[in-house]
Tab-separated table of C-alpha atoms and ligand atoms in Angstrom:
chain	number	residue	atom	x	y	z
A	130	MET	CA	-0.035	0.060	0.043
A	131	LYS	CA	1.115	3.485	-0.900
A	132	PRO	CA	1.495	5.815	2.149
A	133	ASP	CA	0.382	9.606	1.772
A	134	ARG	CA	3.860	11.082	2.661
A	135	THR	CA	7.687	10.648	2.625
A	136	LEU	CA	8.544	7.948	5.304
A	137	ARG	CA	11.540	9.641	7.475
A	138	THR	CA	12.096	7.785	10.689
A	139	ALA	CA	12.591	3.701	11.286
A	140	GLY	CA	9.163	4.026	13.262
A	141	ASP	CA	7.671	5.451	9.984
A	142	LEU	CA	9.142	2.017	8.513
A	143	VAL	CA	7.686	0.015	10.724
A	144	ASP	CA	4.389	1.174	10.621
A	145	ALA	CA	4.294	0.862	6.826
A	146	GLY	CA	5.151	-2.675	7.370
A	147	LEU	CA	8.493	-2.081	5.572
A	148	LEU	CA	10.811	-2.900	8.547
A	149	ALA	CA	10.255	-5.552	10.900
A	150	PRO	CA	9.826	-4.481	14.654
A	151	GLU	CA	12.975	-6.223	15.987
A	152	LEU	CA	14.952	-4.176	13.497
A	153	GLN	CA	13.562	-0.480	14.605
A	154	ALA	CA	16.727	0.149	16.986
A	155	GLU	CA	19.460	-0.947	14.857
A	156	ALA	CA	17.784	0.883	11.855
A	157	SER	CA	17.332	4.208	14.106
A	158	ALA	CA	20.897	3.913	14.890
A	159	VAL	CA	21.741	3.918	11.399
A	160	ALA	CA	19.557	7.068	10.641
A	161	GLU	CA	21.566	8.973	13.240
A	162	ARG	CA	24.558	8.887	10.675
A	163	TYR	CA	22.537	8.562	7.383
A	164	ALA	CA	19.164	9.884	6.920
A	165	ILE	CA	15.902	7.860	5.815
A	166	ALA	CA	13.502	9.292	3.021
A	167	VAL	CA	11.334	6.959	1.274
A	168	THR	CA	9.069	8.468	-1.063
A	169	PRO	CA	5.302	7.002	-1.258
A	170	VAL	CA	5.773	5.896	-4.863
A	171	MET	CA	8.751	3.712	-3.894
A	172	ALA	CA	7.184	2.618	-0.579
A	173	GLY	CA	4.309	1.564	-2.604
A	174	LEU	CA	6.610	-0.452	-4.905
A	175	MET	CA	8.445	-2.597	-2.087
A	176	ALA	CA	7.338	-6.186	-1.476
A	177	ARG	CA	6.348	-6.005	2.299
A	178	GLY	CA	8.616	-8.503	4.509
A	179	ASP	CA	11.417	-8.889	1.855
A	180	ALA	CA	14.388	-7.255	2.816
A	181	ASP	CA	15.956	-8.482	-0.575
A	182	ASP	CA	13.334	-6.675	-2.302
A	183	PRO	CA	15.824	-4.724	-4.938
A	184	ILE	CA	13.806	-1.624	-4.095
A	185	ALA	CA	13.989	-1.912	-0.737
A	186	ARG	CA	17.644	-2.750	-0.585
A	187	GLN	CA	18.282	0.871	-2.084
A	188	PHE	CA	16.062	2.737	0.636
A	189	ILE	CA	15.595	0.695	4.107
A	190	PRO	CA	18.556	1.055	6.273
A	191	ASP	CA	20.611	-1.950	7.021
A	192	ALA	CA	22.693	-2.652	10.123
A	193	ARG	CA	25.918	-3.499	7.970
A	194	GLU	CA	25.849	0.465	7.222
A	195	ARG	CA	27.778	0.705	10.321
A	196	ASP	CA	30.721	-1.144	9.477
A	197	THR	CA	33.411	0.785	7.614
A	198	THR	CA	36.001	-1.075	5.714
A	199	PRO	CA	39.579	0.209	5.442
A	200	GLU	CA	39.405	1.339	1.684
A	201	GLU	CA	36.214	3.238	2.542
A	202	ARG	CA	36.259	6.876	2.314
A	203	ALA	CA	33.799	9.929	3.487
A	204	ASP	CA	34.414	11.775	0.034
A	205	PRO	CA	35.018	8.555	-2.306
A	206	ILE	CA	35.411	10.845	-5.539
A	207	GLY	CA	37.252	13.635	-4.144
A	208	ASP	CA	34.935	16.315	-4.423
A	209	LEU	CA	36.286	18.587	-1.747
A	210	SER	CA	39.851	18.537	-3.186
A	211	HIS	CA	38.359	19.905	-6.468
A	212	SER	CA	36.372	22.572	-4.858
A	213	PRO	CA	37.460	26.059	-5.640
A	214	VAL	CA	34.455	27.805	-3.888
A	215	GLU	CA	31.662	26.579	-2.046
A	216	GLY	CA	29.104	24.566	-3.999
A	217	ILE	CA	31.518	24.160	-7.152
A	218	VAL	CA	33.555	21.123	-8.346
A	219	HIS	CA	36.127	21.744	-11.079
A	220	ARG	CA	37.433	18.562	-12.089
A	221	TYR	CA	37.509	18.580	-15.617
A	222	PRO	CA	38.411	21.827	-17.946
A	223	ASP	CA	35.369	22.260	-19.531
A	224	ARG	CA	32.574	21.608	-16.956
A	225	VAL	CA	31.601	22.121	-13.371
A	226	LEU	CA	29.498	20.664	-10.873
A	227	LEU	CA	27.038	23.449	-9.320
A	228	LYS	CA	25.748	21.798	-6.047
A	229	ALA	CA	22.995	24.137	-4.914
A	230	VAL	CA	21.266	21.685	-2.718
A	231	HIS	CA	22.258	18.807	-0.364
A	232	VAL	CA	18.639	17.404	0.219
A	233	CYS	CA	16.965	14.671	-1.703
A	234	PRO	CA	13.469	13.243	-2.079
A	235	VAL	CA	14.822	9.770	-0.948
A	236	TYR	CA	18.105	8.660	0.573
A	237	CYS	CA	19.695	5.981	-1.147
A	238	ARG	CA	21.543	3.489	1.288
A	239	PHE	CA	24.643	3.278	-1.473
A	240	CYS	CA	24.852	6.804	-2.094
A	241	PHE	CA	28.559	8.314	-2.924
A	242	ARG	CA	27.895	11.440	-1.215
A	243	ARG	CA	26.158	10.274	1.858
A	244	GLU	CA	28.414	12.023	4.222
A	245	MET	CA	27.311	15.396	2.434
A	246	VAL	CA	23.234	14.914	1.981
A	247	GLY	CA	20.552	15.116	4.274
A	248	PRO	CA	19.147	16.965	7.160
A	249	GLU	CA	22.540	17.014	8.801
A	250	GLY	CA	24.478	17.568	5.440
A	251	LEU	CA	25.722	20.526	3.947
A	252	GLY	CA	22.305	22.027	3.262
A	253	THR	CA	21.527	24.423	0.635
A	254	LEU	CA	24.103	27.200	-0.570
A	255	SER	CA	23.277	30.552	1.057
A	256	PRO	CA	22.640	33.453	-1.231
A	257	GLU	CA	26.314	34.671	-0.764
A	258	ALA	CA	27.794	31.288	-1.460
A	259	LEU	CA	25.596	31.072	-5.008
A	260	ASP	CA	26.704	34.455	-5.827
A	261	ALA	CA	30.064	33.426	-5.609
A	262	ALA	CA	29.573	30.264	-7.279
A	263	ILE	CA	27.773	31.972	-10.258
A	264	ALA	CA	30.617	34.485	-10.590
A	265	TYR	CA	33.222	31.494	-10.599
A	266	ILE	CA	31.440	30.200	-13.672
A	267	ALA	CA	31.381	33.335	-15.139
A	268	ALA	CA	34.990	34.228	-14.730
A	269	HIS	CA	36.004	31.111	-16.196
A	270	GLU	CA	35.601	30.790	-19.971
A	271	GLU	CA	36.552	27.372	-20.248
A	272	ILE	CA	33.593	26.102	-18.807
A	273	TRP	CA	30.950	24.919	-21.563
A	274	GLU	CA	28.904	22.585	-19.348
A	275	VAL	CA	27.108	23.151	-15.949
A	276	ILE	CA	25.979	20.084	-14.111
A	277	LEU	CA	23.652	21.060	-11.441
A	278	THR	CA	23.599	17.972	-8.914
A	279	GLY	CA	23.989	17.449	-4.908
A	280	GLY	CA	21.870	16.253	-3.433
A	281	ASP	CA	18.971	16.565	-6.049
A	282	PRO	CA	18.302	20.065	-7.455
A	283	LEU	CA	14.628	18.837	-8.650
A	284	VAL	CA	13.874	19.164	-4.922
A	285	LEU	CA	13.927	23.032	-5.470
A	286	SER	CA	10.728	24.787	-6.488
A	287	ALA	CA	10.181	25.887	-10.139
A	288	ARG	CA	10.468	29.349	-8.778
A	289	ARG	CA	14.290	28.911	-7.461
A	290	LEU	CA	15.118	26.673	-10.533
A	291	ALA	CA	14.127	29.236	-12.889
A	292	ASP	CA	16.313	31.941	-11.019
A	293	LEU	CA	19.111	29.601	-11.342
A	294	MET	CA	18.795	29.290	-14.925
A	295	ALA	CA	18.008	33.145	-15.453
A	296	ARG	CA	21.559	33.271	-13.556
A	297	LEU	CA	23.197	30.984	-15.971
A	298	GLN	CA	21.424	32.654	-18.961
A	299	PRO	CA	23.700	35.536	-19.520
A	300	ILE	CA	27.043	33.689	-19.290
A	301	ALA	CA	27.701	33.148	-23.058
A	302	HIS	CA	30.167	30.598	-22.788
A	303	VAL	CA	27.927	28.260	-20.832
A	304	LYS	CA	25.872	26.419	-23.687
A	305	ILE	CA	25.022	23.336	-21.910
A	306	VAL	CA	23.016	23.123	-18.385
A	307	ARG	CA	22.853	19.406	-17.151
A	308	PHE	CA	20.411	18.274	-14.354
A	309	HIS	CA	21.090	14.934	-12.322
A	310	THR	CA	18.117	13.993	-10.606
A	311	ARG	CA	15.797	10.766	-9.219
A	312	VAL	CA	12.928	13.111	-9.084
A	313	PRO	CA	10.964	11.654	-12.326
A	314	VAL	CA	10.970	8.505	-10.797
A	315	VAL	CA	11.186	8.537	-7.190
A	316	ALA	CA	8.589	11.790	-6.885
A	317	PRO	CA	7.062	12.140	-10.303
A	318	GLU	CA	4.397	14.174	-8.964
A	319	ARG	CA	6.862	17.079	-8.658
A	320	VAL	CA	7.229	17.039	-12.331
A	321	ASP	CA	4.592	19.563	-13.804
A	322	ALA	CA	4.615	22.340	-16.472
A	323	ALA	CA	5.852	25.025	-14.340
A	324	LEU	CA	8.995	22.726	-13.026
A	325	ILE	CA	9.684	21.883	-16.856
A	326	ALA	CA	9.613	25.403	-18.011
A	327	ALA	CA	12.126	26.381	-15.174
A	328	LEU	CA	14.582	23.997	-16.607
A	329	LYS	CA	14.928	25.751	-19.768
A	330	ALA	CA	16.710	29.106	-20.816
A	331	SER	CA	17.408	30.574	-24.134
A	332	GLY	CA	20.790	29.740	-25.766
A	333	LYS	CA	21.206	26.810	-23.384
A	334	SER	CA	20.653	23.087	-24.181
A	335	THR	CA	19.284	21.340	-21.217
A	336	TYR	CA	20.004	17.818	-20.376
A	337	LEU	CA	18.319	15.740	-17.685
A	338	ALA	CA	20.263	12.746	-16.384
A	339	VAL	CA	17.698	10.328	-14.777
A	340	HIS	CA	18.797	8.096	-12.033
A	341	ALA	CA	17.297	4.536	-11.745
A	342	ASN	CA	18.774	1.221	-10.773
A	343	HIS	CA	15.862	-1.399	-11.483
A	344	PRO	CA	13.284	-1.537	-14.050
A	345	ARG	CA	10.609	-1.850	-11.528
A	346	GLU	CA	11.126	1.848	-10.911
A	347	PHE	CA	9.590	2.987	-14.320
A	348	THR	CA	5.930	3.164	-12.575
A	349	PRO	CA	3.132	4.436	-14.640
A	350	GLU	CA	3.805	8.019	-12.879
A	351	ALA	CA	7.406	7.719	-13.607
A	352	ARG	CA	6.744	6.944	-17.194
A	353	ALA	CA	4.366	9.883	-17.219
A	354	ALA	CA	6.867	12.337	-15.762
A	355	ILE	CA	9.695	11.353	-18.112
A	356	GLY	CA	7.755	11.352	-21.266
A	357	GLN	CA	6.610	14.943	-20.264
A	358	ILE	CA	10.085	16.121	-19.933
A	359	ALA	CA	10.980	14.186	-23.094
A	360	ASP	CA	7.989	16.088	-25.017
A	361	ALA	CA	9.283	19.290	-23.745
A	362	GLY	CA	12.207	19.082	-25.804
A	363	ILE	CA	14.672	18.446	-22.731
A	364	ALA	CA	17.226	15.777	-23.710
A	365	LEU	CA	17.308	12.608	-21.369
A	366	ILE	CA	20.091	10.541	-20.318
A	367	SER	CA	20.548	7.698	-18.183
A	368	GLN	CA	22.598	7.113	-15.010
A	369	SER	CA	22.458	3.813	-12.839
A	370	VAL	CA	24.802	2.416	-10.427
A	371	LEU	CA	25.643	-1.585	-10.389
A	372	LEU	CA	24.475	-2.837	-7.109
A	373	LYS	CA	24.702	-6.388	-5.418
A	374	GLY	CA	21.348	-7.808	-5.065
A	375	VAL	CA	19.671	-4.610	-6.803
A	376	ASN	CA	20.752	-4.927	-10.576
A	377	ASP	CA	23.875	-7.249	-10.587
A	378	ASP	CA	22.004	-9.659	-13.144
A	379	VAL	CA	21.980	-9.409	-16.741
A	380	ALA	CA	18.358	-9.706	-17.517
A	381	VAL	CA	17.714	-7.024	-14.954
A	382	LEU	CA	20.076	-4.601	-16.253
A	383	ALA	CA	18.688	-5.413	-19.926
A	384	GLU	CA	15.333	-4.815	-18.742
A	385	LEU	CA	16.513	-1.491	-17.372
A	386	MET	CA	18.262	-0.056	-20.210
A	387	ARG	CA	15.494	-1.025	-22.749
A	388	GLY	CA	13.231	0.467	-20.106
A	389	PHE	CA	15.433	3.711	-20.473
A	390	VAL	CA	15.354	3.823	-24.232
A	391	GLU	CA	11.612	3.111	-24.326
A	392	LEU	CA	11.113	6.079	-22.360
A	393	ARG	CA	13.565	8.100	-25.005
A	394	VAL	CA	16.368	8.067	-21.940
A	395	GLN	CA	19.379	7.423	-23.499
A	396	PRO	CA	21.574	5.058	-21.470
A	397	TYR	CA	24.737	7.166	-20.361
A	398	TYR	CA	26.319	5.730	-17.542
A	399	LEU	CA	26.529	2.294	-15.635
A	400	HIS	CA	28.464	3.489	-12.538
A	401	HIS	CA	30.680	0.930	-10.527
A	402	PRO	CA	29.712	1.406	-6.860
A	403	ASP	CA	31.841	4.227	-4.945
A	404	LEU	CA	33.929	3.288	-2.159
A	405	ALA	CA	31.284	4.865	0.181
A	406	PRO	CA	31.154	4.389	3.761
A	407	GLY	CA	28.995	1.597	4.980
A	408	THR	CA	28.443	0.414	1.649
A	409	ALA	CA	30.390	-3.153	1.271
A	410	HIS	CA	27.169	-4.846	0.965
A	411	PHE	CA	26.276	-3.320	-2.205
A	412	ARG	CA	29.479	-3.570	-3.988
A	413	VAL	CA	30.344	-6.326	-7.049
A	414	GLY	CA	33.891	-6.875	-8.355
A	415	LEU	CA	35.123	-4.953	-11.114
A	416	ASP	CA	35.509	-8.483	-12.860
A	417	GLU	CA	31.656	-9.283	-12.344
A	418	GLY	CA	30.876	-5.862	-13.751
A	419	GLN	CA	32.785	-6.200	-16.376
A	420	ALA	CA	31.322	-9.628	-17.321
A	421	LEU	CA	27.474	-8.320	-17.035
A	422	VAL	CA	28.280	-5.457	-19.522
A	423	ALA	CA	29.917	-7.944	-21.733
A	424	ALA	CA	26.921	-10.006	-21.708
A	425	LEU	CA	24.600	-7.047	-22.364
A	426	ARG	CA	26.572	-6.553	-25.640
A	427	GLY	CA	25.589	-9.560	-26.912
A	428	ARG	CA	21.896	-9.465	-25.489
A	429	ILE	CA	20.324	-5.963	-26.339
A	430	SER	CA	20.253	-3.333	-28.969
A	431	GLY	CA	23.448	-0.899	-29.280
A	432	LEU	CA	20.781	1.652	-28.456
A	433	CYS	CA	20.544	0.336	-24.795
A	434	GLN	CA	24.320	0.033	-23.748
A	435	PRO	CA	25.439	2.129	-20.829
A	436	THR	CA	29.060	3.074	-20.297
A	437	TYR	CA	30.532	1.068	-17.477
A	438	VAL	CA	32.741	3.629	-15.389
A	439	LEU	CA	34.785	4.126	-12.370
A	440	ASP	CA	35.050	7.227	-10.143
A	441	ILE	CA	39.005	6.971	-9.462
A	442	PRO	CA	39.092	7.154	-5.699
A	443	GLY	CA	40.885	10.791	-4.487
A	444	GLY	CA	38.972	12.716	-7.154
A	445	HIS	CA	41.165	11.582	-10.453
A	446	GLY	CA	37.734	11.293	-12.541
A	447	LYS	CA	35.736	8.606	-14.461
A	448	ALA	CA	37.289	5.765	-16.377
A	449	PRO	CA	35.661	3.587	-18.783
A	450	VAL	CA	36.472	-0.104	-17.070
A	451	ALA	CA	34.536	-2.452	-19.328
A	452	ALA	CA	36.672	-5.320	-20.167
A	453	GLY	CA	40.237	-4.550	-21.786
A	454	MET	CA	39.945	-1.062	-20.230
A	455	VAL	CA	41.652	-1.511	-16.997
A	456	THR	CA	44.377	-4.287	-16.136
A	457	GLU	CA	44.804	-6.709	-13.265
A	458	THR	CA	48.127	-5.968	-11.390
A	459	GLY	CA	48.273	-10.088	-9.972
A	460	THR	CA	47.509	-8.676	-6.613
A	461	GLY	CA	43.754	-9.050	-6.758
A	462	CYS	CA	44.164	-5.182	-7.656
A	463	TYR	CA	43.482	-3.287	-10.806
A	464	ALA	CA	45.379	-0.715	-12.583
A	465	VAL	CA	43.181	2.032	-13.681
A	466	THR	CA	44.336	5.088	-15.904
A	467	ASP	CA	42.629	8.419	-15.476
A	468	TRP	CA	41.706	11.168	-18.237
A	469	ARG	CA	45.405	12.735	-17.656
A	470	GLY	CA	47.107	9.346	-18.535
A	471	GLN	CA	48.054	8.692	-14.733
A	472	THR	CA	47.821	5.465	-13.360
A	473	HIS	CA	45.955	4.701	-9.934
A	474	THR	CA	45.404	1.299	-8.121
A	475	TYR	CA	41.954	0.124	-7.410
A	476	PRO	CA	41.152	-2.494	-4.634
A	477	PRO	CA	39.176	-5.790	-5.432
A	478	GLY	CA	36.482	-3.860	-3.496
A	479	ARG	CA	34.225	-6.626	-2.693
B	154	SF4	S1	19.296	10.693	-4.855
B	154	SF4	FE1	21.575	10.966	-5.197
B	154	SF4	S2	22.355	12.262	-4.248
B	154	SF4	FE2	20.481	11.749	-2.864
B	154	SF4	S3	20.816	10.129	-1.794
B	154	SF4	FE3	20.328	9.179	-3.680
B	154	SF4	S4	22.375	8.827	-4.893
B	154	SF4	FE4	22.517	10.277	-3.064
């Protein structure tokens, strides 16, 4: 049954039948560090009494989140080391992340920014910090693309999103504005004509990267929301995280990628799970990921093929890691090369 509001405590989850009462204390302890939010649409999708349900696994706290392994890091992809001003991450020459808000409609248990998002996280940029971030973008003519991420930028009101776009609009060297969001899938009721209009600005091309990890997430409501965005001429690309017990199965991945294409969302990135604290139970080995991606090649249309990527720990950027693109070092580790040509060692990571 679908609740009428977002569930935010372990008690809410118990009351909704999504958590066994004997697990409430453990889940509350996890939530002291990593917030809970399960939207009505996602709660309605979960199989009651099945902790292994692929939707439940993504959002219901697990005691294993309190175990941190030696290779895990609070900032696994090195945002902070590439942040020249608050709210900006400038890792590659031609693009920046603009993190206007660190709030999300749901809190994913595997989140790579889990130490930054949530009620105890970095919050929303102050007006002064936003001014400084916009000034940074305006002053750096090499910035061709601004990627709004967070947190989830689509938790902002249409008015605030329109204001943000209005501030980017006069910056002539910015041609592309990309939003990374879970909203069309997990909170599709937020998508309406006003929100879609707010994402556009004259002289800019808007891209929206939709985050979904399992084909069941494509509910009728999500399909309608994504269809509305596509009809408005906003280009749609996908992002998914390869997660143990959620989508580490070739049939599930094939259905997920086909689902995106059927919704006019171009498959873009399949992320190897990051070394975020307390997420070891979600991680698959690089060898398993490579085998899954290779199996997809023979199975589904070229339109449906994502690029399998790893964010190299320490902020060295993304690297494609499909079979043949990384080398085993003989110690169980892998050698992976960043976009500058420098080689880094990556742990086995299971
Ligand atoms: S929506 Fe994105 S940023 Fe927010 S918790 Fe999920 S993965 Fe993290």
